[in-house]
PDB file of C-alpha atoms in Angstrom:
ATOM      1  CA  UNK A  11     -10.161 -13.551  -7.421  1.00 78.00           C
ATOM      2  CA  UNK A  12      -8.949  -9.707  -8.256  1.00 81.00           C
ATOM      3  CA  UNK A  13      -5.783  -9.696  -9.808  1.00 89.00           C
ATOM      4  CA  UNK A  14      -2.812  -7.266 -10.729  1.00 94.00           C
ATOM      5  CA  UNK A  15       0.075  -7.863 -13.211  1.00 96.00           C
ATOM      6  CA  UNK A  16       2.237  -4.462 -12.963  1.00 97.00           C
ATOM      7  CA  UNK A  17       4.949  -4.615 -15.750  1.00 97.00           C
ATOM      8  CA  UNK A  18       8.008  -4.272 -16.229  1.00 97.00           C
ATOM      9  CA  UNK A  19       9.533  -5.470 -12.749  1.00 96.00           C
ATOM     10  CA  UNK A  20      12.479  -3.137 -13.207  1.00 98.00           C
ATOM     11  CA  UNK A  21      13.090  -0.106 -15.840  1.00 98.00           C
ATOM     12  CA  UNK A  22      16.050   1.978 -16.279  1.00 98.00           C
ATOM     13  CA  UNK A  23      15.747   5.068 -17.561  1.00 97.00           C
ATOM     14  CA  UNK A  24      18.128   7.955 -18.820  1.00 98.00           C
ATOM     15  CA  UNK A  25      16.922  11.375 -17.627  1.00 97.00           C
ATOM     16  CA  UNK A  26      14.602  13.084 -20.176  1.00 97.00           C
ATOM     17  CA  UNK A  27      13.540   9.707 -21.801  1.00 97.00           C
ATOM     18  CA  UNK A  28      10.062   9.275 -21.437  1.00 98.00           C
ATOM     19  CA  UNK A  29       8.328   5.812 -21.012  1.00 98.00           C
ATOM     20  CA  UNK A  30       5.285   3.847 -19.993  1.00 98.00           C
ATOM     21  CA  UNK A  31       4.508   1.999 -16.700  1.00 98.00           C
ATOM     22  CA  UNK A  32       1.713  -0.914 -17.451  1.00 98.00           C
ATOM     23  CA  UNK A  33      -0.559  -2.390 -14.825  1.00 98.00           C
ATOM     24  CA  UNK A  34      -3.284  -5.262 -16.256  1.00 97.00           C
ATOM     25  CA  UNK A  35      -6.275  -6.113 -14.148  1.00 94.00           C
ATOM     26  CA  UNK A  36      -8.939  -8.985 -13.613  1.00 91.00           C
ATOM     27  CA  UNK A  37     -11.969  -7.321 -11.559  1.00 86.00           C
ATOM     28  CA  UNK A  38     -15.793  -8.758 -11.100  1.00 82.00           C
ATOM     29  CA  UNK A  39     -16.638  -4.771 -11.083  1.00 81.00           C
ATOM     30  CA  UNK A  40     -13.883  -1.751 -11.129  1.00 82.00           C
ATOM     31  CA  UNK A  41     -14.825   0.623  -8.709  1.00 84.00           C
ATOM     32  CA  UNK A  42     -11.411   2.324  -8.949  1.00 91.00           C
ATOM     33  CA  UNK A  43      -7.925   2.145  -9.930  1.00 94.00           C
ATOM     34  CA  UNK A  44      -5.229   2.999  -7.173  1.00 95.00           C
ATOM     35  CA  UNK A  45      -1.566   4.646  -8.169  1.00 97.00           C
ATOM     36  CA  UNK A  46       0.948   5.060  -5.539  1.00 97.00           C
ATOM     37  CA  UNK A  47       4.991   5.819  -5.398  1.00 98.00           C
ATOM     38  CA  UNK A  48       7.007   4.225  -2.476  1.00 97.00           C
ATOM     39  CA  UNK A  49      10.350   5.470  -1.925  1.00 97.00           C
ATOM     40  CA  UNK A  50      13.023   3.251   0.094  1.00 93.00           C
ATOM     41  CA  UNK A  51      11.954   2.965   4.004  1.00 91.00           C
ATOM     42  CA  UNK A  52       8.667   4.977   3.511  1.00 94.00           C
ATOM     43  CA  UNK A  53       4.912   4.024   3.258  1.00 96.00           C
ATOM     44  CA  UNK A  54       3.531   4.448  -0.317  1.00 96.00           C
ATOM     45  CA  UNK A  55       2.387   7.561  -1.382  1.00 96.00           C
ATOM     46  CA  UNK A  56      -1.157   8.102  -3.032  1.00 94.00           C
ATOM     47  CA  UNK A  57      -0.497   9.506  -6.510  1.00 95.00           C
ATOM     48  CA  UNK A  58      -4.337   8.947  -8.475  1.00 92.00           C
ATOM     49  CA  UNK A  59      -7.071   7.147  -8.089  1.00 93.00           C
ATOM     50  CA  UNK A  60      -9.067   6.413 -11.469  1.00 95.00           C
ATOM     51  CA  UNK A  61     -12.657   5.359 -11.892  1.00 92.00           C
ATOM     52  CA  UNK A  62     -13.102   4.479 -15.281  1.00 91.00           C
ATOM     53  CA  UNK A  63     -12.279   3.989 -19.210  1.00 93.00           C
ATOM     54  CA  UNK A  64     -11.013   6.824 -20.544  1.00 96.00           C
ATOM     55  CA  UNK A  65      -9.882   8.713 -17.216  1.00 96.00           C
ATOM     56  CA  UNK A  66      -6.955  10.732 -16.764  1.00 97.00           C
ATOM     57  CA  UNK A  67      -5.048  12.347 -14.563  1.00 97.00           C
ATOM     58  CA  UNK A  68      -1.915  14.265 -14.301  1.00 97.00           C
ATOM     59  CA  UNK A  69       0.723  15.350 -11.942  1.00 94.00           C
ATOM     60  CA  UNK A  70       3.965  17.047 -12.805  1.00 95.00           C
ATOM     61  CA  UNK A  71       5.485  14.827 -15.176  1.00 97.00           C
ATOM     62  CA  UNK A  72       3.011  11.894 -13.957  1.00 98.00           C
ATOM     63  CA  UNK A  73      -0.450  11.143 -15.844  1.00 98.00           C
ATOM     64  CA  UNK A  74      -1.900   7.722 -15.521  1.00 98.00           C
ATOM     65  CA  UNK A  75      -4.695   6.606 -18.089  1.00 98.00           C
ATOM     66  CA  UNK A  76      -7.514   3.597 -17.551  1.00 96.00           C
ATOM     67  CA  UNK A  77      -8.783   1.016 -20.038  1.00 94.00           C
ATOM     68  CA  UNK A  78     -11.288  -1.859 -19.531  1.00 90.00           C
ATOM     69  CA  UNK A  79      -8.677  -3.959 -18.384  1.00 93.00           C
ATOM     70  CA  UNK A  80      -5.310  -1.906 -17.876  1.00 96.00           C
ATOM     71  CA  UNK A  81      -3.852   1.463 -16.742  1.00 97.00           C
ATOM     72  CA  UNK A  82      -0.221   3.278 -18.029  1.00 98.00           C
ATOM     73  CA  UNK A  83       1.327   5.581 -16.161  1.00 98.00           C
ATOM     74  CA  UNK A  84       3.183   7.597 -18.361  1.00 98.00           C
ATOM     75  CA  UNK A  85       6.244   9.718 -17.114  1.00 98.00           C
ATOM     76  CA  UNK A  86       7.588  12.572 -19.318  1.00 98.00           C
ATOM     77  CA  UNK A  87      11.291  14.240 -19.186  1.00 97.00           C
ATOM     78  CA  UNK A  88      11.496  11.722 -16.078  1.00 97.00           C
ATOM     79  CA  UNK A  89      14.361  13.008 -13.673  1.00 97.00           C
ATOM     80  CA  UNK A  90      16.527  11.422 -10.847  1.00 97.00           C
ATOM     81  CA  UNK A  91      13.894  12.727  -8.085  1.00 97.00           C
ATOM     82  CA  UNK A  92      11.554  10.268 -10.151  1.00 98.00           C
ATOM     83  CA  UNK A  93      13.427   7.024  -9.167  1.00 98.00           C
ATOM     84  CA  UNK A  94      11.236   5.228  -6.764  1.00 98.00           C
ATOM     85  CA  UNK A  95       9.104   2.277  -7.108  1.00 97.00           C
ATOM     86  CA  UNK A  96       4.962   2.549  -8.315  1.00 98.00           C
ATOM     87  CA  UNK A  97       2.152   0.464  -7.027  1.00 97.00           C
ATOM     88  CA  UNK A  98      -0.935   0.256  -8.713  1.00 96.00           C
ATOM     89  CA  UNK A  99      -4.182  -1.419  -6.644  1.00 94.00           C
ATOM     90  CA  UNK A 100      -7.725  -2.050  -7.617  1.00 92.00           C
ATOM     91  CA  UNK A 101     -11.023  -2.141  -6.000  1.00 85.00           C
ATOM     92  CA  UNK A 102     -13.794  -3.481  -6.976  1.00 78.00           C
ATOM     93  CA  UNK A 103     -17.581  -3.545  -5.891  1.00 71.00           C
ATOM     94  CA  UNK A 104     -18.372  -6.092  -2.980  1.00 70.00           C
ATOM     95  CA  UNK A 105     -14.577  -5.857  -2.210  1.00 72.00           C
ATOM     96  CA  UNK A 106     -13.621  -3.136   0.356  1.00 76.00           C
ATOM     97  CA  UNK A 107     -10.141  -4.578  -0.165  1.00 81.00           C
ATOM     98  CA  UNK A 108      -7.639  -2.834  -2.230  1.00 87.00           C
ATOM     99  CA  UNK A 109      -5.806  -5.454  -4.575  1.00 89.00           C
ATOM    100  CA  UNK A 110      -1.807  -4.679  -5.076  1.00 92.00           C
ATOM    101  CA  UNK A 111       0.251  -5.127  -8.002  1.00 93.00           C
ATOM    102  CA  UNK A 112       4.077  -5.898  -6.973  1.00 92.00           C
ATOM    103  CA  UNK A 113       4.739  -2.806  -8.222  1.00 95.00           C
ATOM    104  CA  UNK A 114       7.784  -1.072 -10.981  1.00 97.00           C
ATOM    105  CA  UNK A 115      10.921  -0.007  -9.697  1.00 97.00           C
ATOM    106  CA  UNK A 116      11.860   2.648 -11.739  1.00 98.00           C
ATOM    107  CA  UNK A 117      15.199   4.016 -12.092  1.00 98.00           C
ATOM    108  CA  UNK A 118      16.128   7.511 -13.377  1.00 98.00           C
ATOM    109  CA  UNK A 119      19.818   7.604 -14.417  1.00 97.00           C
ATOM    110  CA  UNK A 120      21.413  11.129 -14.763  1.00 96.00           C
TER     111      UNK A 120
ATOM    112  CA  UNK B  22      -3.075  17.295   8.817  1.00 67.00           C
ATOM    113  CA  UNK B  23      -0.433  14.742  10.052  1.00 82.00           C
ATOM    114  CA  UNK B  24      -1.224  12.410   7.968  1.00 94.00           C
ATOM    115  CA  UNK B  25      -1.062   8.593   9.310  1.00 97.00           C
ATOM    116  CA  UNK B  26       0.765   8.431  12.623  1.00 97.00           C
ATOM    117  CA  UNK B  27       3.237   4.594  13.478  1.00 98.00           C
ATOM    118  CA  UNK B  28       5.052   4.126  16.398  1.00 97.00           C
ATOM    119  CA  UNK B  29       7.302   2.987  16.866  1.00 97.00           C
ATOM    120  CA  UNK B  30       9.248   3.537  13.483  1.00 97.00           C
ATOM    121  CA  UNK B  31      11.823   0.617  14.881  1.00 97.00           C
ATOM    122  CA  UNK B  32      11.387  -2.635  16.657  1.00 97.00           C
ATOM    123  CA  UNK B  33      13.693  -4.945  17.451  1.00 98.00           C
ATOM    124  CA  UNK B  34      12.715  -7.735  19.507  1.00 97.00           C
ATOM    125  CA  UNK B  35      13.829 -11.014  20.600  1.00 97.00           C
ATOM    126  CA  UNK B  36      12.037 -13.796  19.752  1.00 97.00           C
ATOM    127  CA  UNK B  37       9.077 -15.160  21.956  1.00 97.00           C
ATOM    128  CA  UNK B  38       8.473 -11.826  23.175  1.00 97.00           C
ATOM    129  CA  UNK B  39       5.536  -9.548  22.577  1.00 97.00           C
ATOM    130  CA  UNK B  40       4.914  -7.008  20.082  1.00 98.00           C
ATOM    131  CA  UNK B  41       2.502  -4.262  19.913  1.00 98.00           C
ATOM    132  CA  UNK B  42       2.412  -1.954  16.817  1.00 98.00           C
ATOM    133  CA  UNK B  43       0.564   1.147  17.022  1.00 98.00           C
ATOM    134  CA  UNK B  44      -1.245   3.981  14.441  1.00 98.00           C
ATOM    135  CA  UNK B  45      -3.580   6.656  14.792  1.00 98.00           C
ATOM    136  CA  UNK B  46      -5.497   7.082  11.480  1.00 97.00           C
ATOM    137  CA  UNK B  47      -6.416  10.754   9.686  1.00 96.00           C
ATOM    138  CA  UNK B  48      -9.176  11.977  11.674  1.00 94.00           C
ATOM    139  CA  UNK B  49     -12.102  11.788   9.968  1.00 92.00           C
ATOM    140  CA  UNK B  50     -11.430   8.671   8.073  1.00 94.00           C
ATOM    141  CA  UNK B  51     -13.575   5.297   8.425  1.00 91.00           C
ATOM    142  CA  UNK B  52     -11.621   2.384   7.504  1.00 93.00           C
ATOM    143  CA  UNK B  53      -8.490   1.527   8.625  1.00 96.00           C
ATOM    144  CA  UNK B  54      -5.863  -1.382   7.427  1.00 96.00           C
ATOM    145  CA  UNK B  55      -2.770  -3.443   8.193  1.00 97.00           C
ATOM    146  CA  UNK B  56      -0.738  -4.302   6.135  1.00 97.00           C
ATOM    147  CA  UNK B  57       2.953  -6.231   5.920  1.00 96.00           C
ATOM    148  CA  UNK B  58       5.342  -5.698   3.226  1.00 95.00           C
ATOM    149  CA  UNK B  59       8.435  -8.305   2.544  1.00 93.00           C
ATOM    150  CA  UNK B  60      11.131  -8.212  -0.346  1.00 89.00           C
ATOM    151  CA  UNK B  61       9.730 -11.876  -0.897  1.00 88.00           C
ATOM    152  CA  UNK B  62       5.523 -11.385  -0.855  1.00 88.00           C
ATOM    153  CA  UNK B  63       5.438  -7.670  -1.503  1.00 89.00           C
ATOM    154  CA  UNK B  64       2.429  -6.060   0.060  1.00 92.00           C
ATOM    155  CA  UNK B  65      -0.084  -8.047   1.974  1.00 91.00           C
ATOM    156  CA  UNK B  66      -3.369  -6.962   3.552  1.00 93.00           C
ATOM    157  CA  UNK B  67      -3.536  -8.357   7.070  1.00 96.00           C
ATOM    158  CA  UNK B  68      -6.915  -7.232   8.438  1.00 95.00           C
ATOM    159  CA  UNK B  69      -9.012  -4.446   8.124  1.00 93.00           C
ATOM    160  CA  UNK B  70     -11.629  -2.351  10.324  1.00 95.00           C
ATOM    161  CA  UNK B  71     -14.775  -0.032   9.216  1.00 92.00           C
ATOM    162  CA  UNK B  72     -15.976   1.740  11.750  1.00 93.00           C
ATOM    163  CA  UNK B  73     -13.889   0.463  14.557  1.00 95.00           C
ATOM    164  CA  UNK B  74     -15.226  -2.688  13.409  1.00 95.00           C
ATOM    165  CA  UNK B  75     -12.902  -6.100  12.161  1.00 94.00           C
ATOM    166  CA  UNK B  76     -14.223  -6.867   8.594  1.00 92.00           C
ATOM    167  CA  UNK B  77     -11.975  -9.156   7.313  1.00 90.00           C
ATOM    168  CA  UNK B  78      -9.178 -10.711   9.176  1.00 92.00           C
ATOM    169  CA  UNK B  79      -8.190 -13.603   6.619  1.00 90.00           C
ATOM    170  CA  UNK B  80      -4.799 -11.888   5.920  1.00 91.00           C
ATOM    171  CA  UNK B  81      -3.630 -12.682   9.733  1.00 94.00           C
ATOM    172  CA  UNK B  82      -0.937 -15.374   9.066  1.00 87.00           C
ATOM    173  CA  UNK B  83      -2.007 -17.090  12.436  1.00 85.00           C
ATOM    174  CA  UNK B  84      -3.536 -16.597  15.980  1.00 91.00           C
ATOM    175  CA  UNK B  85      -0.273 -15.167  17.168  1.00 96.00           C
ATOM    176  CA  UNK B  86      -1.769 -11.856  15.508  1.00 97.00           C
ATOM    177  CA  UNK B  87      -4.206 -10.322  17.071  1.00 97.00           C
ATOM    178  CA  UNK B  88      -5.752  -6.690  15.943  1.00 98.00           C
ATOM    179  CA  UNK B  89      -7.954  -3.923  17.880  1.00 97.00           C
ATOM    180  CA  UNK B  90      -9.695  -1.032  17.205  1.00 97.00           C
ATOM    181  CA  UNK B  91     -10.917   0.509  20.365  1.00 96.00           C
ATOM    182  CA  UNK B  92     -11.879   4.023  18.983  1.00 95.00           C
ATOM    183  CA  UNK B  93     -11.902   5.908  15.675  1.00 94.00           C
ATOM    184  CA  UNK B  94      -8.791   7.454  16.264  1.00 95.00           C
ATOM    185  CA  UNK B  95      -6.485   4.119  17.694  1.00 96.00           C
ATOM    186  CA  UNK B  96      -5.722   0.689  16.915  1.00 98.00           C
ATOM    187  CA  UNK B  97      -3.031  -1.883  17.415  1.00 98.00           C
ATOM    188  CA  UNK B  98      -1.390  -4.877  16.027  1.00 98.00           C
ATOM    189  CA  UNK B  99      -0.189  -7.011  18.591  1.00 98.00           C
ATOM    190  CA  UNK B 100       2.257 -10.550  18.394  1.00 97.00           C
ATOM    191  CA  UNK B 101       2.574 -12.192  20.974  1.00 97.00           C
ATOM    192  CA  UNK B 102       5.006 -14.770  20.410  1.00 96.00           C
ATOM    193  CA  UNK B 103       7.096 -13.195  17.858  1.00 97.00           C
ATOM    194  CA  UNK B 104       9.481 -15.459  15.767  1.00 96.00           C
ATOM    195  CA  UNK B 105      12.479 -14.194  12.884  1.00 97.00           C
ATOM    196  CA  UNK B 106       9.821 -15.319   9.993  1.00 95.00           C
ATOM    197  CA  UNK B 107       7.637 -12.188  11.079  1.00 97.00           C
ATOM    198  CA  UNK B 108      10.126  -9.888  10.565  1.00 97.00           C
ATOM    199  CA  UNK B 109       8.961  -7.129   7.626  1.00 97.00           C
ATOM    200  CA  UNK B 110       7.611  -3.647   7.314  1.00 98.00           C
ATOM    201  CA  UNK B 111       4.146  -3.245   9.086  1.00 98.00           C
ATOM    202  CA  UNK B 112       1.793  -0.319   7.657  1.00 98.00           C
ATOM    203  CA  UNK B 113      -1.256   1.049   8.471  1.00 98.00           C
ATOM    204  CA  UNK B 114      -3.653   2.734   6.236  1.00 97.00           C
ATOM    205  CA  UNK B 115      -6.601   4.769   6.237  1.00 96.00           C
ATOM    206  CA  UNK B 116      -8.989   5.570   3.811  1.00 91.00           C
ATOM    207  CA  UNK B 117     -12.185   7.769   3.042  1.00 81.00           C
ATOM    208  CA  UNK B 118     -14.431   6.931  -0.121  1.00 76.00           C
ATOM    209  CA  UNK B 119     -11.806   6.079  -2.817  1.00 78.00           C
ATOM    210  CA  UNK B 120      -8.779   8.015  -1.153  1.00 87.00           C
ATOM    211  CA  UNK B 121      -6.541   5.841   0.881  1.00 91.00           C
ATOM    212  CA  UNK B 122      -3.096   6.696   2.888  1.00 95.00           C
ATOM    213  CA  UNK B 123      -0.673   4.966   4.387  1.00 96.00           C
ATOM    214  CA  UNK B 124       1.590   5.873   7.550  1.00 97.00           C
ATOM    215  CA  UNK B 125       5.442   5.877   7.406  1.00 97.00           C
ATOM    216  CA  UNK B 126       5.731   1.797   8.610  1.00 97.00           C
ATOM    217  CA  UNK B 127       6.832  -0.039  11.434  1.00 98.00           C
ATOM    218  CA  UNK B 128      10.279  -2.042  10.466  1.00 98.00           C
ATOM    219  CA  UNK B 129      10.463  -5.354  13.086  1.00 98.00           C
ATOM    220  CA  UNK B 130      13.123  -7.414  13.172  1.00 98.00           C
ATOM    221  CA  UNK B 131      13.020 -10.547  15.385  1.00 98.00           C
ATOM    222  CA  UNK B 132      16.129 -12.228  16.992  1.00 97.00           C
TER     223      UNK B 132
END
């Protein structure tokens, strides 16, 4: 069975303080790894899909990377508006479902 | 595109009543998913459809829950009878290839 573990559960950063969120996974055959952002009271917002080890994608202050066992979401010089819960999910061959982690709650302090 | 549309956005009902949640997926997306999110259990997949056909309903908690997708642009999730433990936010999502988009959710409160 696919497993996704995100760490840390919560992270508080000062504005401008760069850091990384981790998503480690166990799947039989990775088809894709998804990153989402979720604000309180809203649905998860799609950010990236990564397909193979070594792949990187960027969006504004966010950069996602992928290895064979984990993915990192790097946040550079974050702003308070980056505060949200970040979810990752895996999608494997032979299974149409996404398996989600429990998320990292990120708070950026002005 | 308007994205995934869900209605109602909020529903408050009494225990024992029937509840119907509605979803309109993004046009052209061939897969539709219903999720439930709570603080305790996070995001749980209830059921998903591929080309309007239910593929996996193993996440549906019990027989009180049912879902239909009569056509490519509409799906319902029904709870009958509802119970307080069903209180949660219910999300619908649709997907094509490798990008899956969520709706804004329906916050259900059963008293």
